């Protein structure tokens, strides 16, 4: 392929992208309520929390807590999925939802060790939308979330440039 631009990898030049998806800059780019926030790495005390897989921090959501980020530059006709890693704090049984503009795109109950999770495929109108994580557990239940990425799926328009024959450039990126 030529003239193909991959969007949503998290680089500043991309289209819709999560900013600070590993929570390294504390609460930068994210809004937290009183039952969510950022926790430092557990390497010094692994009995407290599992170590963050990407960087040294993770977001947490306790009880019915919520945290969110405004994401701009969604592309017309594109399909997306949200990918992240999540784990429970010791003794927790937290379930949480991922929402885009209040519409559920996935519900998750992570295990005690970090694992990769992804949402259902979704599309959005062009512009800015709010991504939220909302806890569904009891006050003592806490989930940790790290390495949040918005993934532009193959087969969606990757560039506004035209191919040599005038058609839109479409990706069929192999796995």
CSV table of C-alpha atoms in Angstrom, one decimal:
chain,number,residue,atom,x,y,z
A,1,UNK,CA,0.0,0.0,0.0
A,2,UNK,CA,1.1,3.6,-0.6
A,3,UNK,CA,-0.4,6.7,1.0
A,4,UNK,CA,-1.9,4.7,3.8
A,5,UNK,CA,-2.1,6.4,7.2
A,6,UNK,CA,-2.8,4.3,10.2
A,7,UNK,CA,-5.0,6.2,12.8
A,8,UNK,CA,-5.5,5.8,16.5
A,9,UNK,CA,-2.1,4.4,17.5
A,10,UNK,CA,-1.8,7.0,20.2
A,11,UNK,CA,0.7,9.3,18.4
A,12,UNK,CA,-0.1,13.0,18.4
A,13,UNK,CA,-0.3,13.0,14.6
A,14,UNK,CA,-3.1,10.4,14.5
A,15,UNK,CA,-6.8,10.9,14.4
A,16,UNK,CA,-8.9,9.8,17.4
A,17,UNK,CA,-6.5,8.7,20.1
A,18,UNK,CA,-6.4,8.1,23.8
A,19,UNK,CA,-4.1,10.5,25.6
A,20,UNK,CA,-2.1,9.3,28.6
A,21,UNK,CA,-3.5,5.8,28.3
A,22,UNK,CA,-0.9,4.4,30.8
A,23,UNK,CA,-1.7,7.1,33.3
A,24,UNK,CA,1.9,8.2,33.6
A,25,UNK,CA,1.1,11.8,33.9
A,26,UNK,CA,-1.3,11.3,36.9
A,27,UNK,CA,-4.7,12.6,36.0
A,28,UNK,CA,-3.6,14.5,32.9
A,29,UNK,CA,-6.2,14.2,30.1
A,30,UNK,CA,-8.6,12.2,32.4
A,31,UNK,CA,-11.4,13.3,34.7
A,32,UNK,CA,-11.9,11.3,37.9
A,33,UNK,CA,-14.6,11.3,40.5
A,34,UNK,CA,-14.1,10.6,44.2
A,35,UNK,CA,-14.0,6.8,43.8
A,36,UNK,CA,-11.5,6.7,41.0
A,37,UNK,CA,-8.0,8.0,40.3
A,38,UNK,CA,-4.4,7.0,39.6
A,39,UNK,CA,-2.3,4.7,41.7
A,40,UNK,CA,1.5,4.2,41.5
A,41,UNK,CA,3.2,1.0,40.7
A,42,UNK,CA,3.1,-1.8,43.2
A,43,UNK,CA,6.7,-3.1,42.6
A,44,UNK,CA,7.7,-2.0,46.1
A,45,UNK,CA,4.7,-3.8,47.6
A,46,UNK,CA,3.3,-6.4,45.2
A,47,UNK,CA,0.9,-7.7,47.9
A,48,UNK,CA,-1.0,-4.4,47.6
A,49,UNK,CA,-1.6,-4.4,43.8
A,50,UNK,CA,-0.3,-6.1,40.7
A,51,UNK,CA,2.4,-4.1,38.9
A,52,UNK,CA,1.2,-2.0,36.0
A,53,UNK,CA,2.1,-3.7,32.7
A,54,UNK,CA,2.7,-0.4,30.8
A,55,UNK,CA,4.6,2.3,32.8
A,56,UNK,CA,4.5,2.7,36.5
A,57,UNK,CA,0.8,3.8,37.1
A,58,UNK,CA,-2.7,2.6,36.6
A,59,UNK,CA,-6.1,4.1,36.9
A,60,UNK,CA,-8.4,2.6,39.5
A,61,UNK,CA,-12.2,2.5,39.8
A,62,UNK,CA,-13.7,1.6,43.2
A,63,UNK,CA,-17.4,0.8,43.8
A,64,UNK,CA,-19.5,2.9,41.4
A,65,UNK,CA,-16.7,5.3,40.6
A,66,UNK,CA,-16.2,6.7,37.1
A,67,UNK,CA,-13.4,8.2,35.1
A,68,UNK,CA,-13.4,9.6,31.6
A,69,UNK,CA,-11.7,11.4,28.7
A,70,UNK,CA,-12.8,13.5,25.8
A,71,UNK,CA,-11.6,12.0,22.5
A,72,UNK,CA,-11.6,14.1,19.3
A,73,UNK,CA,-11.1,13.4,15.6
A,74,UNK,CA,-13.2,10.3,15.1
A,75,UNK,CA,-13.3,9.6,11.3
A,76,UNK,CA,-16.5,9.2,9.2
A,77,UNK,CA,-17.2,5.6,8.3
A,78,UNK,CA,-14.5,4.1,10.6
A,79,UNK,CA,-14.9,1.2,13.0
A,80,UNK,CA,-13.1,1.2,16.3
A,81,UNK,CA,-12.5,-1.0,19.4
A,82,UNK,CA,-11.1,-0.1,22.7
A,83,UNK,CA,-8.3,-2.2,24.1
A,84,UNK,CA,-6.8,-2.1,27.6
A,85,UNK,CA,-5.3,-4.2,30.4
A,86,UNK,CA,-7.1,-4.7,33.7
A,87,UNK,CA,-6.8,-6.5,37.0
A,88,UNK,CA,-8.4,-6.6,40.4
A,89,UNK,CA,-6.9,-5.4,43.6
A,90,UNK,CA,-6.4,-8.3,46.1
A,91,UNK,CA,-9.8,-9.6,47.4
A,92,UNK,CA,-11.9,-7.5,45.0
A,93,UNK,CA,-14.6,-8.6,42.6
A,94,UNK,CA,-15.1,-5.4,40.6
A,95,UNK,CA,-17.1,-5.3,37.4
A,96,UNK,CA,-17.0,-2.2,35.2
A,97,UNK,CA,-18.4,-0.9,32.0
A,98,UNK,CA,-16.7,1.0,29.1
A,99,UNK,CA,-19.0,3.6,27.6
A,100,UNK,CA,-18.8,5.9,24.7
A,101,UNK,CA,-21.1,8.9,25.2
A,102,UNK,CA,-23.0,6.9,27.8
A,103,UNK,CA,-23.6,3.9,25.5
A,104,UNK,CA,-22.1,0.7,26.7
A,105,UNK,CA,-19.4,-0.9,24.5
A,106,UNK,CA,-18.3,-3.6,26.9
A,107,UNK,CA,-18.6,-5.0,30.5
A,108,UNK,CA,-15.6,-6.6,32.2
A,109,UNK,CA,-14.7,-8.4,35.4
A,110,UNK,CA,-10.9,-8.8,35.3
A,111,UNK,CA,-9.0,-11.4,37.3
A,112,UNK,CA,-6.3,-10.9,39.9
A,113,UNK,CA,-3.5,-10.6,37.2
A,114,UNK,CA,-3.4,-8.1,34.4
A,115,UNK,CA,-4.9,-9.3,31.1
A,116,UNK,CA,-5.8,-7.7,27.8
A,117,UNK,CA,-9.5,-6.9,27.2
A,118,UNK,CA,-11.3,-5.3,24.3
A,119,UNK,CA,-14.7,-3.8,23.6
A,120,UNK,CA,-17.3,-4.6,21.0
A,121,UNK,CA,-16.7,-2.9,17.7
A,122,UNK,CA,-18.3,0.5,17.5
A,123,UNK,CA,-18.4,3.6,15.2
A,124,UNK,CA,-19.0,7.2,16.1
A,125,UNK,CA,-19.9,10.3,14.3
A,126,UNK,CA,-17.0,12.6,13.4
A,127,UNK,CA,-16.0,14.9,16.2
A,128,UNK,CA,-15.5,14.7,19.9
A,129,UNK,CA,-16.9,11.9,22.2
A,130,UNK,CA,-16.6,11.0,25.9
A,131,UNK,CA,-15.0,7.6,26.8
A,132,UNK,CA,-15.9,6.5,30.3
A,133,UNK,CA,-15.1,3.6,32.6
A,134,UNK,CA,-17.8,3.1,35.3
A,135,UNK,CA,-17.6,0.7,38.2
A,136,UNK,CA,-20.5,-1.6,39.1
A,137,UNK,CA,-19.1,-3.2,42.3
A,138,UNK,CA,-19.4,-2.7,46.0
A,139,UNK,CA,-17.5,0.0,47.9
A,140,UNK,CA,-14.6,-2.5,48.8
A,141,UNK,CA,-14.2,-3.6,45.1
A,142,UNK,CA,-11.5,-2.0,43.0
A,143,UNK,CA,-10.3,-2.7,39.4
A,144,UNK,CA,-7.0,-1.4,37.9
A,145,UNK,CA,-6.9,-0.2,34.3
A,146,UNK,CA,-3.8,0.4,32.2
A,147,UNK,CA,-2.5,0.7,28.6
A,148,UNK,CA,-5.8,2.1,27.2
A,149,UNK,CA,-5.8,2.3,23.4
A,150,UNK,CA,-8.3,3.2,20.7
A,151,UNK,CA,-7.9,0.8,17.8
A,152,UNK,CA,-8.9,1.7,14.3
A,153,UNK,CA,-10.0,-1.6,12.7
A,154,UNK,CA,-8.9,-2.9,9.3
A,155,UNK,CA,-11.2,-2.3,6.4
A,156,UNK,CA,-12.1,1.2,7.3
A,157,UNK,CA,-11.0,4.3,5.4
A,158,UNK,CA,-7.4,5.0,6.4
A,159,UNK,CA,-6.8,8.2,4.4
A,160,UNK,CA,-8.7,10.9,2.7
A,161,UNK,CA,-6.2,10.6,-0.2
A,162,UNK,CA,-7.4,8.7,-3.3
A,163,UNK,CA,-5.8,5.7,-4.9
A,164,UNK,CA,-4.4,6.0,-8.5
A,165,UNK,CA,-7.8,4.9,-9.8
A,166,UNK,CA,-9.7,7.6,-7.8
A,167,UNK,CA,-11.1,5.2,-5.2
A,168,UNK,CA,-10.7,5.6,-1.4
A,169,UNK,CA,-7.7,4.0,0.1
A,170,UNK,CA,-8.9,1.1,2.3
A,171,UNK,CA,-6.7,-1.0,4.5
A,172,UNK,CA,-6.7,-4.8,4.7
A,173,UNK,CA,-4.0,-5.0,7.3
A,174,UNK,CA,-3.0,-8.6,8.0
A,175,UNK,CA,-2.8,-9.7,11.6
